Short mmCIF file of N, CA and C in Angstrom, two decimals:
data_model
loop_
_atom_site.label_atom_id
_atom_site.label_comp_id
_atom_site.label_asym_id
_atom_site.label_seq_id
_atom_site.Cartn_x
_atom_site.Cartn_y
_atom_site.Cartn_z
N MET A 9 9.91 -44.01 29.34
CA MET A 9 10.64 -43.31 28.69
C MET A 9 10.53 -42.13 28.91
N GLU A 10 10.96 -40.93 28.96
CA GLU A 10 10.89 -40.01 29.64
C GLU A 10 10.66 -38.59 28.51
N GLN A 11 10.45 -38.09 27.94
CA GLN A 11 9.34 -37.15 26.47
C GLN A 11 10.55 -36.26 27.29
N GLU A 12 11.36 -35.72 26.56
CA GLU A 12 11.99 -33.87 26.50
C GLU A 12 10.65 -33.55 26.55
N PRO A 13 11.21 -31.64 27.04
CA PRO A 13 9.79 -30.92 26.95
C PRO A 13 9.62 -29.85 25.98
N ALA A 14 8.35 -30.12 25.29
CA ALA A 14 8.29 -29.42 24.23
C ALA A 14 9.36 -28.07 24.66
N LEU A 15 9.36 -27.42 23.12
CA LEU A 15 10.24 -26.42 22.72
C LEU A 15 9.47 -24.72 22.79
N THR A 16 9.27 -24.46 23.53
CA THR A 16 8.23 -23.97 23.40
C THR A 16 8.93 -21.91 23.49
N LEU A 17 8.39 -21.19 21.96
CA LEU A 17 8.68 -19.55 21.45
C LEU A 17 7.30 -19.14 22.23
N ARG A 18 7.81 -17.37 24.05
CA ARG A 18 6.49 -17.34 24.14
C ARG A 18 7.04 -15.77 24.20
N ILE A 19 6.14 -14.92 23.13
CA ILE A 19 7.17 -13.82 23.20
C ILE A 19 5.89 -12.91 23.27
N SER A 20 6.37 -12.07 25.03
CA SER A 20 4.88 -11.77 25.35
C SER A 20 5.03 -10.19 25.31
N PRO A 21 3.23 -9.25 24.67
CA PRO A 21 3.43 -8.42 24.06
C PRO A 21 3.99 -7.55 24.90
N ARG A 22 4.61 -7.19 26.15
CA ARG A 22 5.53 -6.22 27.20
C ARG A 22 6.46 -6.05 26.31
N ARG A 23 6.76 -7.60 26.30
CA ARG A 23 8.60 -7.46 25.28
C ARG A 23 8.69 -6.76 23.96
N LEU A 24 7.89 -6.79 23.62
CA LEU A 24 7.21 -6.82 21.82
C LEU A 24 7.60 -4.59 21.94
N THR A 25 6.97 -4.56 23.08
CA THR A 25 7.36 -2.88 22.84
C THR A 25 7.65 -2.16 24.08
N ALA A 26 8.93 -3.09 24.26
CA ALA A 26 9.72 -2.74 24.99
C ALA A 26 11.14 -2.35 23.90
N PRO A 27 11.58 -0.62 24.67
CA PRO A 27 12.79 -0.27 23.84
C PRO A 27 13.53 -0.25 23.34
N LYS A 28 14.51 -1.85 23.54
CA LYS A 28 15.31 -2.59 22.55
C LYS A 28 14.76 -3.48 21.48
N SER A 29 13.38 -3.43 22.75
CA SER A 29 12.89 -4.73 21.00
C SER A 29 12.30 -3.79 19.91
N ALA A 30 11.92 -2.41 20.34
CA ALA A 30 11.76 -1.69 19.24
C ALA A 30 12.71 -0.99 18.18
N LEU A 31 13.55 -0.70 19.04
CA LEU A 31 14.25 -0.24 18.30
C LEU A 31 15.03 -1.20 16.82
N ILE A 32 15.06 -2.63 17.51
CA ILE A 32 15.14 -3.83 16.42
C ILE A 32 15.19 -3.23 15.31
N LEU A 33 13.06 -3.32 15.73
CA LEU A 33 11.04 -4.11 14.77
C LEU A 33 12.73 -2.40 13.22
N MET A 34 12.70 -0.95 14.36
CA MET A 34 12.54 0.06 13.35
C MET A 34 14.31 -0.83 12.48
N GLY A 35 14.81 -1.26 12.93
CA GLY A 35 15.75 -1.64 12.46
C GLY A 35 15.95 -2.91 10.97
N ALA A 36 14.95 -3.72 11.53
CA ALA A 36 14.42 -4.61 10.25
C ALA A 36 13.02 -4.67 9.68
N MET A 37 12.92 -2.82 9.87
CA MET A 37 11.80 -2.17 8.39
C MET A 37 12.94 -1.66 7.84
N ILE A 38 13.71 -0.99 8.29
CA ILE A 38 14.75 -0.47 7.14
C ILE A 38 15.15 -1.71 5.90
N VAL A 39 15.92 -2.01 6.80
CA VAL A 39 16.55 -3.15 6.89
C VAL A 39 15.46 -4.19 5.43
N ALA A 40 14.66 -4.56 5.09
CA ALA A 40 13.31 -4.54 4.75
C ALA A 40 13.89 -3.46 3.49
N CYS A 41 12.84 -2.46 3.76
CA CYS A 41 12.67 -1.51 3.21
C CYS A 41 13.38 -1.22 2.12
N LEU A 42 15.32 -1.24 2.30
CA LEU A 42 16.48 -0.82 1.33
C LEU A 42 16.40 -2.45 0.67
N THR A 43 16.25 -3.80 1.16
CA THR A 43 16.24 -4.44 0.27
C THR A 43 15.06 -4.13 -0.66
N ALA A 44 14.71 -4.16 -0.77
CA ALA A 44 12.73 -4.73 -1.74
C ALA A 44 13.43 -2.96 -2.42
N PHE A 45 14.00 -1.86 -1.37
CA PHE A 45 13.88 -0.79 -2.73
C PHE A 45 15.76 -0.95 -3.98
N LEU A 46 16.56 -1.49 -2.99
CA LEU A 46 18.02 -2.02 -3.96
C LEU A 46 17.89 -3.29 -4.30
N ALA A 47 17.25 -4.34 -4.56
CA ALA A 47 16.90 -5.57 -4.58
C ALA A 47 16.03 -6.22 -4.83
N PRO A 48 14.88 -5.66 -6.53
CA PRO A 48 13.79 -5.00 -6.28
C PRO A 48 13.39 -6.99 -6.93
N ASP A 49 12.22 -7.75 -6.58
CA ASP A 49 11.65 -8.78 -7.15
C ASP A 49 11.43 -8.59 -8.95
N GLN A 50 12.43 -9.78 -9.46
CA GLN A 50 12.67 -9.81 -11.13
C GLN A 50 10.85 -9.91 -12.27
N SER A 51 9.98 -10.66 -11.43
CA SER A 51 8.24 -10.86 -11.38
C SER A 51 8.45 -9.96 -11.86
N GLY A 52 8.30 -8.64 -10.50
CA GLY A 52 7.66 -6.84 -10.47
C GLY A 52 6.59 -7.83 -9.48
N SER A 53 6.42 -8.41 -8.73
CA SER A 53 6.19 -8.99 -7.85
C SER A 53 5.94 -8.51 -6.25
N PRO A 54 5.37 -7.92 -5.65
CA PRO A 54 5.40 -7.31 -4.36
C PRO A 54 5.93 -9.12 -3.32
N ARG A 55 7.23 -8.45 -2.77
CA ARG A 55 7.72 -9.76 -1.97
C ARG A 55 7.12 -9.68 -0.23
N ALA A 56 6.47 -10.86 -0.17
CA ALA A 56 5.42 -11.30 0.69
C ALA A 56 5.77 -10.89 2.53
N TRP A 57 7.37 -11.36 1.84
CA TRP A 57 8.02 -11.00 3.02
C TRP A 57 8.44 -9.89 3.55
N PHE A 58 7.66 -8.89 3.08
CA PHE A 58 7.92 -7.39 3.49
C PHE A 58 6.42 -7.37 4.59
N LEU A 59 6.40 -7.54 5.00
CA LEU A 59 4.73 -7.40 5.71
C LEU A 59 4.17 -7.72 7.24
N VAL A 60 5.87 -8.57 7.51
CA VAL A 60 6.17 -9.69 8.76
C VAL A 60 6.36 -8.24 9.17
N PRO A 61 7.39 -7.33 8.87
CA PRO A 61 7.71 -6.06 9.47
C PRO A 61 7.01 -5.29 10.09
N CYS A 62 6.58 -5.69 8.59
CA CYS A 62 5.48 -4.50 8.65
C CYS A 62 4.19 -4.12 10.55
N ALA A 63 4.05 -5.80 10.05
CA ALA A 63 1.98 -6.70 11.02
C ALA A 63 2.98 -6.60 12.49
N LEU A 64 4.29 -7.07 12.94
CA LEU A 64 5.26 -6.58 14.12
C LEU A 64 4.73 -6.38 14.13
N VAL A 65 5.06 -4.79 13.46
CA VAL A 65 4.85 -2.81 13.88
C VAL A 65 3.86 -2.35 14.32
N ALA A 66 3.64 -2.32 13.36
CA ALA A 66 1.86 -2.78 13.82
C ALA A 66 0.77 -3.16 15.18
N ALA A 67 1.60 -4.54 15.32
CA ALA A 67 0.91 -5.25 16.49
C ALA A 67 1.72 -4.27 17.83
N ALA A 68 2.98 -4.11 17.63
CA ALA A 68 3.20 -3.21 18.70
C ALA A 68 2.34 -2.00 18.78
N LEU A 69 2.88 -1.50 17.22
CA LEU A 69 2.27 -0.25 18.47
C LEU A 69 1.38 0.56 18.61
N ALA A 70 0.30 -0.92 18.13
CA ALA A 70 -0.99 -1.60 18.70
C ALA A 70 -1.75 -1.88 20.14
N TYR A 71 -0.40 -2.46 20.66
CA TYR A 71 0.28 -2.81 22.19
C TYR A 71 0.43 -1.39 23.31
N THR A 72 1.21 -0.96 22.47
CA THR A 72 1.51 0.50 23.37
C THR A 72 0.07 1.69 23.38
N VAL A 73 -0.38 2.01 22.00
CA VAL A 73 -1.21 2.77 22.57
C VAL A 73 -2.79 2.41 23.40
N TYR A 74 -2.50 0.51 23.60
CA TYR A 74 -3.54 0.05 24.79
C TYR A 74 -2.67 -0.22 26.04
N GLN A 75 -1.37 -0.60 26.59
CA GLN A 75 -1.07 0.05 27.63
C GLN A 75 -0.95 1.28 28.11
N GLN A 76 -1.18 3.01 27.15
CA GLN A 76 -0.69 3.18 27.15
C GLN A 76 -2.14 3.92 27.56
N ALA A 77 -2.99 4.51 26.63
CA ALA A 77 -4.94 4.30 27.15
C ALA A 77 -5.06 4.40 28.68
N VAL A 78 -4.58 2.56 29.20
CA VAL A 78 -5.45 1.71 30.67
C VAL A 78 -4.82 2.48 31.20
N LEU A 79 -3.91 2.55 31.20
CA LEU A 79 -2.52 3.24 32.65
C LEU A 79 -3.21 4.59 32.33
N ARG A 80 -3.87 5.73 31.62
CA ARG A 80 -3.88 7.30 31.88
C ARG A 80 -5.98 6.95 31.68
N LEU A 81 -6.09 5.86 31.87
CA LEU A 81 -8.27 6.02 32.59
C LEU A 81 -8.29 5.69 33.89
N ARG A 82 -6.59 4.60 34.07
CA ARG A 82 -6.92 5.18 35.41
C ARG A 82 -6.56 5.28 37.08
N ARG A 83 -4.87 7.59 36.04
CA ARG A 83 -4.68 7.49 36.58
C ARG A 83 -5.97 8.72 37.61
N PRO A 84 -6.07 9.26 37.86
CA PRO A 84 -6.63 9.97 39.55
C PRO A 84 -6.64 11.30 38.00
N ALA A 85 -7.65 12.18 37.69
CA ALA A 85 -8.18 12.88 36.73
C ALA A 85 -7.06 14.35 37.56
N ALA A 86 -6.74 15.03 35.79
CA ALA A 86 -6.47 15.96 36.62
C ALA A 86 -7.12 17.15 37.18
N SER A 87 -6.57 18.12 37.02
CA SER A 87 -7.72 19.44 38.43
C SER A 87 -7.44 20.58 36.13
N SER A 88 -6.41 20.53 35.72
CA SER A 88 -7.08 21.53 34.38
C SER A 88 -6.79 20.86 33.74
N LEU A 89 -7.74 21.28 32.08
CA LEU A 89 -8.50 21.26 30.68
C LEU A 89 -6.03 20.63 29.86
N ALA A 90 -5.59 22.23 30.53
CA ALA A 90 -3.99 21.13 29.88
C ALA A 90 -4.34 20.10 30.77
N ASP A 91 -3.86 19.58 31.22
CA ASP A 91 -2.91 18.14 32.31
C ASP A 91 -3.90 17.16 31.86
N ARG A 92 -5.34 17.64 32.07
CA ARG A 92 -5.72 16.52 31.29
C ARG A 92 -6.07 16.08 29.61
N LEU A 93 -5.93 16.43 28.68
CA LEU A 93 -5.38 16.67 27.29
C LEU A 93 -3.42 16.64 27.35
N SER A 94 -2.43 17.24 28.58
CA SER A 94 -1.98 16.36 27.74
C SER A 94 -1.37 15.29 28.21
N CYS A 95 -1.29 14.31 29.00
CA CYS A 95 -1.09 13.28 29.26
C CYS A 95 -2.07 12.05 28.66
N TRP A 96 -3.08 12.43 27.60
CA TRP A 96 -2.95 11.71 26.19
C TRP A 96 -2.18 12.38 24.93
N ALA A 97 -1.34 13.02 24.99
CA ALA A 97 -0.72 13.23 23.75
C ALA A 97 -0.38 11.98 23.29
N SER A 98 1.25 10.69 24.20
CA SER A 98 2.01 10.20 23.92
C SER A 98 0.87 9.16 22.40
N PRO A 99 -1.00 8.89 23.93
CA PRO A 99 -0.82 7.44 23.22
C PRO A 99 -2.06 8.53 22.14
N THR A 100 -2.16 9.75 21.62
CA THR A 100 -2.43 9.83 20.98
C THR A 100 -0.93 9.97 19.37
N PHE A 101 -0.21 10.25 19.57
CA PHE A 101 0.77 10.57 19.13
C PHE A 101 1.07 9.10 17.97
N HIS A 102 1.20 7.83 19.78
CA HIS A 102 1.53 6.81 19.21
C HIS A 102 0.20 5.96 17.86
N LEU A 103 -1.30 6.52 18.40
CA LEU A 103 -2.68 6.22 17.30
C LEU A 103 -2.11 6.49 17.05
N GLY A 104 -1.83 7.68 16.43
CA GLY A 104 -1.27 8.45 14.90
C GLY A 104 -0.15 7.45 14.23
N LEU A 105 0.69 7.02 14.32
CA LEU A 105 1.84 6.15 14.17
C LEU A 105 1.12 5.16 13.60
N LEU A 106 -0.23 4.60 14.70
CA LEU A 106 -0.50 3.19 14.47
C LEU A 106 -1.49 3.12 12.84
N PHE A 107 -2.04 4.40 12.80
CA PHE A 107 -2.88 5.17 11.52
C PHE A 107 -1.74 4.43 10.07
N VAL A 108 -0.58 5.50 10.35
CA VAL A 108 0.37 5.79 8.60
C VAL A 108 0.21 4.02 9.24
N ALA A 109 1.14 3.70 9.89
CA ALA A 109 1.59 1.90 9.50
C ALA A 109 0.60 0.57 8.88
N ALA A 110 -0.32 0.91 9.42
CA ALA A 110 -1.79 0.42 9.06
C ALA A 110 -2.64 0.93 7.58
N ALA A 111 -1.96 2.26 7.72
CA ALA A 111 -1.96 2.96 6.21
C ALA A 111 -1.52 1.87 5.32
N GLY A 112 0.22 1.88 5.00
CA GLY A 112 0.64 1.57 4.47
C GLY A 112 0.17 0.19 3.72
N PHE A 113 0.73 -1.22 5.60
CA PHE A 113 0.33 -1.80 5.19
C PHE A 113 -0.73 -2.06 4.19
N LEU A 114 -1.78 -1.88 4.58
CA LEU A 114 -3.05 -1.56 3.31
C LEU A 114 -1.97 -1.40 2.23
N ALA A 115 -2.27 -0.24 1.20
CA ALA A 115 -1.60 -0.19 0.60
C ALA A 115 -1.03 -0.94 0.14
N TYR A 116 0.13 -1.60 0.89
CA TYR A 116 1.15 -2.25 -0.31
C TYR A 116 1.01 -3.04 0.31
N GLY A 117 -0.22 -4.69 0.74
CA GLY A 117 -1.08 -5.67 1.00
C GLY A 117 -1.89 -4.76 -0.38
N PHE A 118 -2.59 -4.18 -0.89
CA PHE A 118 -3.46 -5.33 -1.82
C PHE A 118 -3.43 -3.65 -2.97
N GLN A 119 -2.20 -3.22 -3.21
CA GLN A 119 -2.48 -2.75 -4.53
C GLN A 119 -2.51 -4.13 -5.00
N LYS A 120 -3.13 -2.55 -6.43
CA LYS A 120 -2.98 -3.54 -7.76
C LYS A 120 -2.07 -2.40 -9.11
N ARG A 121 -0.85 -2.61 -9.52
CA ARG A 121 -1.28 -2.11 -10.63
C ARG A 121 -0.83 -2.29 -12.00
N GLY A 122 -0.81 -1.90 -13.09
CA GLY A 122 -0.56 -2.81 -14.33
C GLY A 122 -0.11 -1.86 -15.81
N PHE A 123 0.75 -2.29 -16.98
CA PHE A 123 1.21 -1.41 -18.08
C PHE A 123 0.62 -2.22 -19.10
N VAL A 124 -0.35 -1.36 -20.09
CA VAL A 124 -0.55 -1.99 -21.00
C VAL A 124 -0.41 -0.50 -22.34
N GLN A 125 0.33 -1.11 -24.28
CA GLN A 125 0.96 -0.59 -24.51
C GLN A 125 0.09 -1.82 -25.65
N LEU A 126 -0.73 -0.52 -26.17
CA LEU A 126 -1.66 -0.53 -27.49
C LEU A 126 -1.72 0.78 -28.60
N ILE A 127 -1.67 -0.38 -29.56
CA ILE A 127 -1.10 0.63 -31.54
C ILE A 127 -2.76 0.73 -31.58
N GLU A 128 -3.22 1.57 -32.65
CA GLU A 128 -4.12 1.51 -33.33
C GLU A 128 -4.80 0.28 -33.73
N GLY A 129 -6.27 1.34 -33.40
CA GLY A 129 -6.85 -0.33 -33.61
C GLY A 129 -6.80 -1.80 -32.26
N GLU A 130 -6.14 -1.88 -32.26
CA GLU A 130 -5.92 -2.81 -30.87
C GLU A 130 -6.86 -2.89 -29.70
N THR A 131 -7.57 -3.67 -29.23
CA THR A 131 -8.23 -3.58 -28.31
C THR A 131 -7.63 -4.62 -27.34
N PHE A 132 -7.35 -3.57 -26.20
CA PHE A 132 -8.05 -4.61 -24.24
C PHE A 132 -8.56 -4.98 -24.09
N LEU A 133 -8.83 -6.53 -23.40
CA LEU A 133 -10.17 -6.89 -22.95
C LEU A 133 -10.10 -7.38 -21.95
N GLY A 134 -8.50 -6.41 -20.30
CA GLY A 134 -9.30 -6.20 -19.34
C GLY A 134 -8.40 -7.16 -18.41
N ARG A 135 -8.39 -8.41 -19.20
CA ARG A 135 -7.66 -9.66 -18.24
C ARG A 135 -6.29 -9.69 -18.31
N GLU A 136 -5.75 -11.11 -16.83
CA GLU A 136 -4.64 -10.13 -16.07
C GLU A 136 -3.81 -10.59 -16.97
N ALA A 137 -3.67 -11.31 -18.07
CA ALA A 137 -2.87 -11.60 -19.28
C ALA A 137 -2.02 -11.51 -20.11
N ASP A 138 -3.38 -10.22 -21.01
CA ASP A 138 -3.06 -9.04 -20.89
C ASP A 138 -2.74 -7.86 -21.62
N PHE A 139 -1.53 -7.46 -19.99
CA PHE A 139 -0.98 -7.28 -19.55
C PHE A 139 0.69 -7.06 -19.16
N LEU A 140 1.56 -6.15 -19.92
CA LEU A 140 2.98 -6.26 -19.74
C LEU A 140 3.78 -6.05 -18.44
N THR A 141 3.58 -5.91 -17.77
CA THR A 141 4.20 -5.86 -16.99
C THR A 141 2.69 -5.52 -15.19
N MET A 142 2.71 -6.52 -14.71
CA MET A 142 2.46 -5.85 -13.20
C MET A 142 2.87 -6.13 -12.38
N GLU A 143 2.00 -5.31 -10.82
CA GLU A 143 2.39 -5.00 -9.46
C GLU A 143 1.13 -5.41 -8.61
N ARG A 144 1.38 -6.51 -8.15
CA ARG A 144 -0.50 -7.34 -7.62
C ARG A 144 0.80 -7.57 -5.95
N GLY A 145 -0.51 -6.50 -4.48
CA GLY A 145 0.45 -7.07 -3.55
C GLY A 145 0.28 -8.07 -3.37
N PRO A 146 1.14 -8.87 -2.22
CA PRO A 146 0.49 -9.77 -1.59
C PRO A 146 -1.08 -10.92 -1.56
N LEU A 147 -1.46 -9.71 -1.08
CA LEU A 147 -2.95 -9.74 -0.15
C LEU A 147 -4.20 -9.38 -1.52
N ALA A 148 -4.02 -9.18 -2.64
CA ALA A 148 -4.50 -7.99 -3.72
C ALA A 148 -5.44 -9.81 -4.14
N GLY A 149 -6.08 -9.42 -4.71
CA GLY A 149 -6.67 -10.37 -5.78
C GLY A 149 -6.53 -10.30 -7.30
N PRO A 150 -7.30 -10.81 -8.26
CA PRO A 150 -6.65 -10.65 -9.41
C PRO A 150 -6.46 -9.08 -9.90
N LEU A 151 -6.21 -8.85 -11.10
CA LEU A 151 -5.89 -7.75 -11.86
C LEU A 151 -6.83 -7.96 -12.79
N GLU A 152 -8.69 -7.38 -13.34
CA GLU A 152 -8.92 -8.17 -14.36
C GLU A 152 -10.28 -6.57 -14.39
N PHE A 153 -10.86 -5.89 -15.66
CA PHE A 153 -11.16 -5.41 -15.05
C PHE A 153 -12.89 -6.21 -16.09
N PRO A 154 -13.90 -4.34 -15.80
CA PRO A 154 -14.88 -5.03 -15.90
C PRO A 154 -15.31 -4.98 -17.84
N PHE A 155 -14.77 -3.72 -17.74
CA PHE A 155 -14.72 -3.79 -19.78
C PHE A 155 -13.62 -3.81 -20.63
N ALA A 156 -13.26 -3.29 -21.17
CA ALA A 156 -11.76 -3.28 -22.39
C ALA A 156 -12.32 -2.12 -23.66
N LEU A 157 -10.88 -1.60 -23.65
CA LEU A 157 -10.30 -0.86 -24.28
C LEU A 157 -10.14 -0.67 -25.53
N ARG A 158 -10.94 -0.05 -26.98
CA ARG A 158 -9.85 -0.22 -28.09
C ARG A 158 -9.36 1.04 -27.95
N MET A 159 -8.70 0.92 -29.05
CA MET A 159 -7.34 2.44 -29.30
C MET A 159 -8.30 2.91 -30.51
N LEU A 160 -8.55 4.32 -30.71
CA LEU A 160 -8.39 4.38 -31.42
C LEU A 160 -8.07 5.50 -32.77
N GLY A 161 -6.61 6.68 -31.58
CA GLY A 161 -5.74 6.66 -32.22
C GLY A 161 -5.43 7.66 -31.66
N LEU A 162 -4.16 9.00 -32.26
CA LEU A 162 -3.87 9.24 -31.33
C LEU A 162 -3.97 11.12 -31.18
N ARG A 163 -4.35 11.83 -30.72
CA ARG A 163 -3.69 13.30 -30.53
C ARG A 163 -2.85 14.27 -30.54
N GLN A 164 -1.71 15.09 -31.07
CA GLN A 164 -0.93 15.15 -30.88
C GLN A 164 -1.14 17.50 -30.68
N SER A 165 -0.41 17.64 -30.47
CA SER A 165 -0.63 19.26 -30.71
C SER A 165 0.96 19.92 -30.73
N TYR A 166 1.42 20.84 -32.24
CA TYR A 166 2.58 21.44 -31.40
C TYR A 166 3.20 22.24 -31.66
N TRP A 167 4.16 23.17 -30.40
CA TRP A 167 3.80 24.93 -30.44
C TRP A 167 4.77 25.37 -31.45
N ALA A 168 4.86 26.79 -31.97
CA ALA A 168 5.42 27.04 -33.53
C ALA A 168 7.24 26.96 -33.33
N ASN A 169 7.49 26.82 -32.66
CA ASN A 169 8.60 25.69 -32.03
C ASN A 169 8.96 24.42 -32.58
N GLY A 170 7.82 24.08 -32.32
CA GLY A 170 8.35 22.36 -33.21
C GLY A 170 8.06 21.26 -32.03
N GLU A 171 8.47 21.72 -30.91
CA GLU A 171 7.86 20.74 -29.41
C GLU A 171 6.60 20.11 -28.98
N VAL A 172 6.36 18.79 -28.81
CA VAL A 172 5.65 19.09 -28.52
C VAL A 172 4.84 19.09 -27.48
N ARG A 173 3.13 19.79 -27.64
CA ARG A 173 2.41 20.57 -26.55
C ARG A 173 1.31 19.33 -25.59
N ASP A 174 1.28 19.22 -26.49
CA ASP A 174 0.11 18.48 -26.05
C ASP A 174 0.14 17.13 -26.24
N PHE A 175 -0.07 16.02 -25.69
CA PHE A 175 -0.16 14.56 -26.46
C PHE A 175 -1.70 13.90 -25.92
N GLY A 176 -3.11 12.90 -26.46
CA GLY A 176 -3.63 12.66 -26.05
C GLY A 176 -3.95 10.55 -27.10
N SER A 177 -4.53 10.30 -26.12
CA SER A 177 -5.19 9.09 -26.39
C SER A 177 -6.36 9.18 -26.92
N GLN A 178 -7.21 8.59 -28.08
CA GLN A 178 -8.70 8.56 -28.17
C GLN A 178 -8.99 7.53 -28.39
N VAL A 179 -9.77 6.66 -27.64
CA VAL A 179 -9.78 5.57 -26.80
C VAL A 179 -11.27 5.35 -27.26
N GLU A 180 -12.26 3.64 -26.75
CA GLU A 180 -13.09 3.59 -26.59
C GLU A 180 -13.34 2.59 -26.35
N VAL A 181 -14.52 3.06 -24.69
CA VAL A 181 -14.51 2.02 -23.55
C VAL A 181 -15.98 1.04 -24.36
N LEU A 182 -15.48 0.12 -24.04
CA LEU A 182 -16.05 -1.03 -23.92
C LEU A 182 -16.94 -2.00 -23.09
N LYS A 183 -17.92 -1.47 -22.97
CA LYS A 183 -18.57 -2.04 -21.52
C LYS A 183 -20.38 -2.40 -21.79
N ALA A 184 -20.42 -3.54 -21.42
CA ALA A 184 -21.45 -3.90 -21.33
C ALA A 184 -23.08 -4.18 -22.73
N GLY A 185 -21.81 -4.59 -24.35
CA GLY A 185 -21.82 -4.64 -25.20
C GLY A 185 -21.69 -3.01 -25.42
N GLU A 186 -22.04 -2.16 -24.32
CA GLU A 186 -22.36 -0.45 -25.65
C GLU A 186 -20.18 0.05 -25.74
N ALA A 187 -19.84 0.43 -26.76
CA ALA A 187 -18.53 1.16 -26.88
C ALA A 187 -19.48 3.48 -26.44
N ALA A 188 -18.68 4.04 -25.46
CA ALA A 188 -18.43 5.00 -25.07
C ALA A 188 -17.60 5.82 -26.14
N PRO A 189 -17.29 6.57 -25.82
CA PRO A 189 -15.73 7.70 -26.68
C PRO A 189 -15.14 7.89 -25.45
N ALA A 190 -13.59 8.33 -25.75
CA ALA A 190 -13.18 9.17 -23.91
C ALA A 190 -12.32 9.39 -24.57
N GLU A 191 -11.67 10.13 -24.00
CA GLU A 191 -9.71 9.98 -24.29
C GLU A 191 -8.93 10.81 -23.45
N LEU A 192 -7.42 10.53 -23.73
CA LEU A 192 -6.73 10.12 -21.53
C LEU A 192 -5.39 10.73 -22.61
N ALA A 193 -5.19 11.77 -21.29
CA ALA A 193 -4.00 12.06 -22.40
C ALA A 193 -2.80 12.97 -20.20
N VAL A 194 -1.93 12.59 -21.12
CA VAL A 194 -0.28 12.63 -20.24
C VAL A 194 -1.17 12.69 -19.10
N ASN A 195 -1.74 14.34 -18.07
CA ASN A 195 -2.36 14.80 -17.09
C ASN A 195 -3.38 15.05 -17.20
N SER A 196 -4.66 13.94 -17.82
CA SER A 196 -5.66 13.86 -18.09
C SER A 196 -6.08 12.51 -18.35
N PRO A 197 -5.98 12.16 -16.50
CA PRO A 197 -6.77 9.86 -17.20
C PRO A 197 -7.94 9.52 -17.52
N LEU A 198 -7.81 8.83 -17.23
CA LEU A 198 -9.43 7.94 -17.65
C LEU A 198 -9.64 7.43 -17.05
N SER A 199 -10.65 8.54 -15.73
CA SER A 199 -12.17 7.25 -14.74
C SER A 199 -13.05 6.46 -15.20
N ILE A 200 -13.32 5.59 -14.75
CA ILE A 200 -14.41 4.71 -15.60
C ILE A 200 -14.20 4.41 -14.19
N GLY A 201 -16.14 4.04 -14.23
CA GLY A 201 -16.20 3.86 -13.03
C GLY A 201 -16.88 2.70 -12.58
N PRO A 202 -17.87 2.33 -11.65
CA PRO A 202 -18.50 0.70 -12.19
C PRO A 202 -20.00 1.02 -12.80
#
């Protein structure tokens, strides 16, 4: 009995960098961005499928940089410095785009942020379960802190006409069995080192 040949799908790197493929990838990125913006995930967590077109664009850019660099290295050296520099303009431009795509991929994939609301006397223990809402990238680990935060009170000042001039919170950072007073405000965030 004769077996049917298995269907294999091969995508050559050269096809990935063809102009038509580049336009399709850019279109996929636009659709992915618009979908994520117009129909956000109700759980507040980023969608992992968004990373697929990002990875394909990054792969296409990486292969383009490789192709162009190999092509430039195989050419005979140009006579003038201006000619030598200008032949590297396209690979340098595509390498810059690759860095931007990689930075976006990493920032989106590993992002962690959460929202906590405390009233005077309450303590935030730094655990993931204590956040009211949270966003975590598909490649990020748990959102937990090695310290606790206790809300001591609010500080506010007003202008002569009664409008709020300044608003801040007095807190206590509880870390390694010690309590350190701190203050945070709208334009003065609290930064806690390792």
